[in-house]
Amino acid sequence: MSDADLLSTISADSGTPVHDPATGELIAHAPAGDVATLEEAISAARAAQPAWAALGDDKRCELLNAAADAIERHAEELAVLLSREQGKPLNGPNARFEVGGCVGWLRTTAALPLEPEVIVDDGEKHAVLEYRPIGVVGAIGPWNWPMMIAVWQFAPALRMGNTVVMKPSENTPLSVLALAHVVNSVLPDDVFRIVTGDGEVGAALSAHPDIDKIMFTGSTPTGKAIMRSAADNLVRLTLELGGNDAGIVLPDADPAAIAEGLFWGAFINTGQTCAALKRLYVHEDIYDAVVENLVAVARQMPMGVGLDENNVLGPLQNRAQYDIVAGLVEAARESGARIVLGGDPEADQPGNFYPTTIVADIDPDNELVTTEQFGPALPIVRYSDVDDAIRMANDSPVGLGGSVWSSDPEGARDVARRIQAGTVWINNHGAIDPRVPFGGIKESGYGIEFGVQGLKGLGVPQVIMN
Ligand code: NDP
């Protein structure tokens, strides 16, 4: 199948227009789903679930691996479409990387060991804990890593014997429809259904009495709305709600050695990543050297249209996000912060390009520091006492990830333990792994994804005791 064939198979003659965020050009129309389409998909997924569960774990894992093979066969078409719709370049840790991540995630999810757990076996009593399918899982996804996050939601759900109804973001429906088309070429009918549409369809999915669990990745306000609408049915929830991850650079770090890691920690996917480095605290002894080295790396990273093989940074996916980033940087400038790089977007461009921006000597209470910018603008705060840096890092309603940068990994671990976040990385930021549990604390949500713990979140525990 060529790029054009895949796109014409999944798109509609009329429906929701989808534009390329780099050029403003129309890519195609996505079918316009609604609550009636959703009803049909949920009832089909419900009917398909018993047979899917009855296939057994080995067969389901075999099919997840077959889905990975199918994605590999269509990897380039999928990457091209993802690049055009989301904006991320083909190269760098972007579109090809994301499609490769889908393959790796499926294979690893299929290989995770999930054995019955013997809890008591003392000669008198025997209690074993096993996991059963929940039923039909509703999945609601965002626009930043649309394919990868879709796999994070549907792969463990299917492995555990559930069927899935997924609503992609209205900003990136084509990427998810294309991925599902490829995956569904090897899965039984109705095991994995996509319904396009807006937030109203998402709200109807999360309130539906025939949905047994919701997997959601997106904003905290929408996460709260989902919790409210899921309450009547006591629907189980996994909520991954983004964050405002802090990085702390200790005085013993080597500014040149950490510069590239800091750059990709903050600017991966042009900053549109839930667990990206969104505010950086640097000790005064090495502050200027860290800023200088980071700017030097940033200057070497070309931004532009994703299909140009040279680029490693792209546009913001949508104009609303562009406006948020531009507004935060302008307010920081007006407050007296120093714009060391960027901050000067081209006016009247057809795309949503906001230049790589580094803001130094910024007040820790500035909004660019305290809110999630979700774009290519990194604020760098100067500190003199590490206790202060930890206090500022923790002074946030969210807690998804964090990082500590140091030449002494043991000392860095001590600081890491004091940071309020679901994951703290040492000398990198955001390196996730399908075997390693991932989830937020505070208003970053709850529930664990990935690894064996992630699988358990997509089953219901059952104890069998005699
Ligand atoms: P939202 O939380 O609004 O959207 C995420 C998903 O939820 C989309 O599929 C959306 O549908 C759907 N949705 C919207 N309203 C409801 C509802 N009431 N019930 C159920 N589902 C609903 O995120 P945005 O796209 O608006 O982005 C806003 C902010 O969220 C960003 O600025 C960023 O800070 C953060 N964000 C975090 C992400 C992360 O990875 N954690 C990813 C994306 C954004 P639709 O798109 O069709 O409206």
XYZ file of C-alpha atoms and ligand atoms in Angstrom:
514
model
C 0.000 0.000 0.000
C 1.380 3.453 -0.879
C 1.016 6.613 1.258
C -1.826 7.749 -1.007
C -3.636 4.374 -0.809
C -3.486 4.288 2.973
C -4.752 7.861 3.230
C -7.598 7.314 0.761
C -8.654 4.128 2.584
C -9.046 5.847 5.936
C -10.257 9.313 4.907
C -13.758 10.426 3.940
C -15.078 12.492 1.008
C -16.549 14.919 3.466
C -16.133 15.143 7.228
C -13.624 16.965 9.385
C -10.873 18.729 7.406
C -7.361 17.989 8.669
C -4.606 20.475 7.854
C -0.823 20.143 7.792
C 0.449 22.256 10.717
C 3.666 23.055 8.826
C 2.038 24.451 5.677
C -1.643 24.936 6.436
C -2.498 22.697 3.439
C -5.500 20.385 3.567
C -4.320 16.769 3.985
C -7.706 15.018 3.836
C -11.076 14.820 5.574
C -11.445 12.482 8.542
C -14.748 10.652 8.895
C -16.900 12.627 11.337
C -17.862 10.238 14.116
C -20.660 11.012 16.541
C -22.507 9.502 19.456
C -24.500 7.170 17.160
C -21.262 5.801 15.614
C -19.921 5.377 19.134
C -22.966 3.328 20.205
C -22.475 0.944 17.297
C -18.743 0.551 18.014
C -19.266 -0.131 21.721
C -21.936 -2.722 21.072
C -19.730 -4.461 18.457
C -16.716 -4.420 20.826
C -18.911 -5.798 23.620
C -20.102 -8.643 21.390
C -16.521 -9.450 20.295
C -15.042 -9.507 23.817
C -15.913 -13.043 25.038
C -14.386 -14.711 21.974
C -11.286 -12.511 22.224
C -10.849 -13.439 25.891
C -11.449 -17.113 25.080
C -8.573 -17.140 22.574
C -6.179 -17.287 25.496
C -3.052 -15.341 26.342
C -0.662 -17.153 23.957
C -2.831 -16.569 20.911
C -3.462 -12.937 21.849
C 0.288 -12.368 22.223
C 0.853 -14.004 18.837
C -1.652 -11.545 17.310
C -0.002 -8.557 19.012
C 3.284 -9.649 17.440
C 1.517 -10.019 14.080
C 0.231 -6.446 14.530
C 3.824 -5.327 15.132
C 4.876 -7.109 11.906
C 2.075 -5.347 9.998
C 3.194 -1.934 11.313
C 6.765 -2.731 10.294
C 5.593 -3.529 6.764
C 3.864 -0.128 6.542
C 6.326 1.827 8.677
C 7.287 4.435 6.097
C 3.711 5.228 4.979
C 2.665 5.571 8.601
C 5.635 7.833 9.411
C 4.924 10.092 6.428
C 1.264 10.501 7.397
C 2.166 11.092 11.046
C 4.694 13.721 10.013
C 2.169 15.540 7.819
C -0.650 15.497 10.340
C 1.191 15.985 13.620
C 4.017 18.093 12.188
C 6.937 16.138 13.688
C 9.819 15.549 11.282
C 10.567 12.132 9.839
C 14.061 12.229 11.320
C 15.398 12.703 14.850
C 13.339 11.322 17.761
C 10.181 11.980 15.766
C 7.914 10.237 13.222
C 10.052 7.220 12.258
C 11.072 6.903 15.889
C 7.411 6.960 16.974
C 6.385 4.267 14.487
C 9.384 2.164 15.580
C 8.270 2.721 19.183
C 4.815 1.315 18.332
C 6.455 -1.875 17.044
C 8.742 -2.193 20.086
C 5.927 -1.488 22.521
C 3.670 -4.133 20.982
C 6.390 -6.784 21.034
C 7.470 -6.035 24.585
C 3.879 -5.881 25.845
C 3.335 -9.325 24.297
C 6.460 -10.646 26.064
C 5.786 -9.356 29.597
C 5.543 -12.203 32.113
C 2.238 -12.320 33.990
C 2.031 -15.418 36.144
C -0.542 -16.236 38.833
C 0.789 -14.974 42.191
C 0.666 -17.403 45.085
C -0.051 -15.172 48.082
C -0.389 -17.824 50.793
C 0.690 -21.447 50.668
C 1.288 -22.529 54.267
C 0.071 -26.109 54.161
C -3.373 -25.121 55.453
C -4.389 -22.379 53.097
C -3.681 -21.710 49.452
C -4.499 -18.293 47.929
C -3.596 -17.371 44.397
C -4.127 -14.018 42.663
C -4.936 -13.965 38.964
C -6.167 -11.285 36.555
C -9.313 -11.532 34.435
C -10.373 -9.250 31.562
C -12.287 -6.120 32.581
C -14.500 -6.064 29.478
C -14.584 -3.147 27.027
C -11.918 -0.461 27.478
C -12.551 3.090 26.279
C -9.355 4.869 25.231
C -9.103 8.637 24.704
C -5.899 10.028 23.288
C -4.033 13.286 22.625
C -2.397 14.828 19.559
C 1.275 14.934 20.555
C 2.300 11.257 20.149
C -0.950 9.971 18.639
C 0.268 6.582 17.388
C 2.560 5.721 20.277
C 0.016 6.668 22.942
C -2.660 4.680 21.074
C -0.413 1.602 21.378
C 0.233 2.319 25.080
C -3.535 2.153 25.552
C -4.687 -0.654 23.265
C -1.755 -3.122 23.466
C -1.993 -3.951 27.195
C -5.802 -3.775 27.047
C -5.941 -6.371 24.261
C -3.276 -8.552 25.837
C -5.422 -8.798 28.980
C -8.454 -10.037 27.010
C -10.383 -6.782 26.731
C -11.703 -5.229 23.550
C -11.091 -1.515 22.886
C -13.030 1.490 21.574
C -10.673 4.400 20.993
C -11.375 8.082 20.352
C -8.363 9.929 18.959
C -7.891 13.684 19.338
C -9.778 15.626 16.680
C -6.415 17.222 15.845
C -4.792 13.927 14.783
C -7.496 11.430 13.743
C -5.791 10.274 10.530
C -2.661 8.951 12.248
C -4.709 6.775 14.601
C -7.111 5.635 11.868
C -4.143 4.605 9.704
C -2.437 2.751 12.543
C -5.678 0.968 13.421
C -6.278 0.048 9.775
C -2.876 -1.654 9.642
C -3.252 -3.343 13.038
C -6.784 -4.511 12.255
C -5.582 -6.280 9.128
C -4.385 -9.046 11.477
C -6.849 -8.828 14.396
C -10.354 -10.355 14.562
C -13.210 -7.979 13.691
C -14.420 -5.475 16.297
C -11.688 -6.182 18.835
C -10.196 -2.715 18.259
C -12.570 0.001 17.062
C -11.883 3.689 16.395
C -14.529 6.386 16.638
C -13.515 9.856 15.533
C -15.154 13.015 16.817
C -14.742 15.821 19.295
C -14.828 16.138 23.066
C -18.554 15.392 23.057
C -17.826 11.894 21.718
C -15.083 11.530 24.363
C -17.528 12.552 27.076
C -20.132 10.076 25.803
C -17.499 7.310 25.780
C -16.442 7.972 29.359
C -20.064 8.092 30.601
C -21.212 5.001 28.693
C -22.651 2.205 30.869
C -21.118 -0.475 28.634
C -17.552 0.799 29.119
C -15.678 -0.869 31.961
C -12.436 1.110 32.039
C -11.134 4.375 30.601
C -7.518 4.926 29.604
C -6.999 8.680 29.144
C -4.001 10.793 28.187
C -4.519 14.534 27.913
C -5.035 17.626 30.028
C -5.815 17.768 33.759
C -9.159 19.623 33.295
C -10.377 16.952 30.848
C -9.140 14.239 33.223
C -11.292 15.750 35.964
C -14.309 15.926 33.619
C -13.812 12.248 32.731
C -13.653 11.315 36.391
C -16.954 13.084 37.011
C -18.720 11.466 34.051
C -17.302 8.024 34.875
C -18.508 8.209 38.484
C -22.056 6.982 37.887
C -20.843 3.667 36.500
C -17.838 3.373 38.844
C -15.713 3.014 35.737
C -12.070 2.213 36.411
C -9.653 4.903 35.300
C -6.039 5.336 34.293
C -5.359 9.062 33.902
C -2.110 10.382 32.415
C -2.568 14.127 32.629
C 0.714 15.696 31.710
C 2.967 17.638 33.999
C 5.396 20.451 34.457
C 8.561 18.410 34.921
C 11.485 20.064 36.708
C 15.166 19.314 36.144
C 17.769 20.179 38.773
C 21.381 20.641 37.683
C 23.704 20.132 40.671
C 26.918 22.188 40.959
C 29.127 19.173 40.161
C 27.542 18.548 36.726
C 29.623 18.953 33.557
C 27.812 21.606 31.437
C 29.236 20.408 28.118
C 28.554 16.726 28.829
C 24.892 17.247 29.786
C 23.946 19.856 27.156
C 22.609 17.473 24.519
C 20.659 15.419 27.076
C 19.114 18.598 28.457
C 18.219 19.746 24.959
C 16.346 16.583 23.968
C 14.818 16.282 27.440
C 13.160 19.666 26.887
C 12.685 19.919 23.131
C 11.765 16.377 22.060
C 8.731 16.599 19.768
C 9.260 20.374 19.848
C 8.387 20.393 23.547
C 4.963 18.760 23.054
C 5.564 15.800 25.336
C 3.886 15.000 28.641
C 7.114 14.009 30.402
C 9.416 16.613 28.837
C 11.707 18.845 30.860
C 9.599 21.998 31.238
C 11.566 24.052 33.776
C 15.239 23.837 34.634
C 16.915 24.851 37.914
C 20.682 25.372 37.604
C 23.195 26.056 40.383
C 24.700 29.553 40.191
C 28.299 28.189 39.986
C 27.661 26.671 36.547
C 24.564 28.624 35.455
C 26.188 30.629 32.674
C 28.113 27.618 31.350
C 24.965 25.446 31.252
C 22.983 28.143 29.409
C 25.829 28.708 26.944
C 26.296 24.992 26.170
C 22.564 24.406 25.826
C 22.184 27.333 23.432
C 25.113 26.003 21.377
C 23.383 22.613 20.990
C 20.003 24.239 20.252
C 21.489 26.335 17.434
C 22.499 23.137 15.605
C 18.981 21.657 15.545
C 17.091 22.601 12.364
C 13.348 23.262 12.560
C 11.078 23.091 9.540
C 8.674 21.034 7.439
C 8.718 17.441 8.671
C 9.105 15.761 5.275
C 12.440 17.576 4.767
C 14.983 14.967 5.913
C 17.238 17.640 7.452
C 14.820 18.810 10.117
C 14.621 17.466 13.653
C 12.126 19.987 15.083
C 8.701 20.820 13.666
C 5.785 23.197 14.164
C 3.358 23.244 17.073
C 0.583 20.841 16.153
C -2.205 23.416 16.421
C -2.676 27.154 16.580
C -4.162 27.086 20.088
C -0.943 25.556 21.419
C 1.145 28.059 19.440
C -0.801 30.913 21.052
C -0.210 29.481 24.547
C 3.554 29.261 23.988
C 3.811 32.696 22.335
C 1.787 34.315 25.140
C 3.906 32.773 27.890
C 7.182 33.859 26.267
C 5.916 37.418 25.707
C 4.816 37.685 29.342
C 8.228 36.390 30.468
C 9.974 38.981 28.296
C 7.811 41.766 29.736
C 8.651 40.599 33.265
C 12.362 41.253 32.564
C 13.506 37.686 31.870
C 16.348 37.336 29.360
C 15.458 35.657 26.030
C 18.779 34.057 25.167
C 17.565 32.261 22.049
C 14.405 32.462 19.928
C 11.269 34.237 21.072
C 10.903 35.866 17.642
C 8.394 33.861 15.546
C 7.905 34.832 11.934
C 4.695 36.807 11.482
C 2.030 35.746 8.944
C 3.500 32.296 8.275
C 1.120 29.571 7.048
C 2.460 27.058 9.607
C 2.643 26.980 13.402
C 6.409 27.329 13.749
C 7.585 28.773 17.039
C 11.393 28.954 17.244
C 13.437 27.081 19.818
C 13.420 29.473 22.775
C 15.586 29.564 25.892
C 14.689 32.026 28.646
C 17.280 32.780 31.355
C 17.256 34.824 34.576
C 13.560 34.231 35.007
C 11.650 34.651 38.242
C 10.660 31.244 39.703
C 7.062 32.485 40.018
C 6.807 33.487 36.363
C 3.972 31.724 34.531
C 6.363 30.216 31.988
C 7.871 28.336 34.949
C 4.707 27.515 36.886
C 2.461 26.296 34.053
C 2.859 23.631 31.380
C 3.969 25.438 28.207
C 3.869 22.251 26.048
C 6.085 23.779 23.393
C 9.652 24.798 22.521
C 10.329 27.379 25.250
C 12.489 26.392 28.220
C 12.782 28.648 31.308
C 16.038 28.339 33.293
C 15.979 29.433 36.945
C 19.177 30.196 38.911
C 19.533 28.759 42.439
C 22.203 28.808 45.129
C 20.972 26.199 47.632
C 19.909 22.712 46.544
C 17.189 22.588 49.213
C 15.674 25.650 47.570
C 15.833 24.006 44.154
C 14.029 20.918 45.491
C 11.408 23.115 47.188
C 10.778 25.017 43.922
C 10.628 21.764 41.920
C 7.998 20.379 44.322
C 5.995 23.597 44.522
C 3.631 22.468 41.764
C 0.185 20.857 41.620
C 1.491 18.215 39.183
C 4.150 15.494 39.454
C 4.743 13.385 36.357
C 8.535 13.307 35.898
C 11.682 15.046 37.057
C 15.425 14.822 36.581
C 18.704 15.395 38.402
C 21.940 16.165 36.544
C 25.243 15.503 38.274
C 28.661 13.852 37.946
C 27.895 11.867 41.121
C 25.027 9.417 40.433
C 24.751 8.390 44.122
C 24.397 12.005 45.273
C 21.910 12.569 42.453
C 19.827 9.603 43.668
C 19.521 11.215 47.112
C 18.142 14.362 45.496
C 15.880 12.271 43.213
C 14.216 10.615 46.217
C 13.128 14.053 47.452
C 11.426 15.069 44.188
C 7.651 14.613 44.068
C 7.173 12.857 40.732
C 6.245 9.417 39.421
C 9.616 9.011 37.660
C 12.921 10.800 38.289
C 15.696 10.341 35.759
C 19.413 10.822 36.445
C 21.346 12.597 33.683
C 18.535 12.264 31.168
C 14.891 13.216 31.020
C 11.954 11.317 29.592
C 13.590 8.019 28.612
C 10.667 5.629 28.932
C 10.699 1.863 28.506
C 7.822 -0.575 27.905
C 9.111 -2.783 30.761
C 9.274 0.030 33.331
C 6.153 1.320 35.145
C 5.221 4.911 34.363
C 2.601 7.168 35.925
C 2.048 10.481 37.642
C 1.283 11.670 41.135
C -0.649 14.740 42.319
C -2.670 16.276 39.447
C -0.643 14.370 36.858
C -3.187 11.614 37.375
C -3.058 8.086 38.673
C -2.714 4.527 37.558
C 0.379 2.884 36.148
C 1.112 2.241 32.495
C 3.785 -0.067 31.030
C 5.412 -3.161 32.461
C 3.699 -5.898 34.404
C 2.069 -3.293 36.681
C 0.544 -1.694 33.594
C -0.933 -5.035 32.496
C -2.438 -5.525 35.938
C -4.207 -2.177 35.580
C -6.054 -3.602 32.592
C -7.368 -6.645 34.403
C -9.556 -7.246 37.413
C -7.846 -9.115 40.221
C -9.424 -12.350 41.344
C -8.319 -14.423 44.301
C -8.921 -18.157 44.316
C -8.543 -19.625 47.775
C -8.919 -22.965 49.428
P -7.611 17.643 26.008
O -7.419 17.070 27.358
O -8.722 18.592 25.797
O -7.855 16.470 24.929
C -7.381 15.152 25.060
C -8.433 14.188 24.531
O -9.618 14.262 25.312
C -8.861 14.493 23.106
O -9.110 13.280 22.429
C -10.148 15.263 23.325
O -10.982 15.260 22.215
C -10.757 14.505 24.479
N -11.769 15.240 25.224
C -12.000 16.579 25.272
N -13.003 16.851 26.136
C -13.415 15.664 26.652
C -14.389 15.281 27.622
N -15.155 16.173 28.229
N -14.505 13.979 27.918
C -13.728 13.056 27.339
N -12.788 13.359 26.420
C -12.625 14.638 26.074
O -6.252 18.244 25.560
P -6.009 19.379 24.443
O -5.799 18.687 23.192
O -7.064 20.417 24.450
O -4.680 20.033 24.999
C -4.761 20.941 26.083
C -3.546 20.873 26.954
O -3.400 19.547 27.481
C -2.239 21.155 26.261
O -2.003 22.529 26.228
C -1.253 20.412 27.116
O -0.876 21.225 28.188
C -2.046 19.237 27.643
N -1.804 17.999 26.901
C -1.175 16.983 27.542
C -0.906 15.816 26.869
C -0.208 14.691 27.506
O 0.504 13.973 26.840
N -0.423 14.433 28.774
C -1.244 15.642 25.464
C -1.968 16.743 24.889
C -2.211 17.875 25.606
P -10.836 16.416 21.125
O -9.396 16.609 20.828
O -11.519 15.825 19.977
O -11.468 17.626 21.730
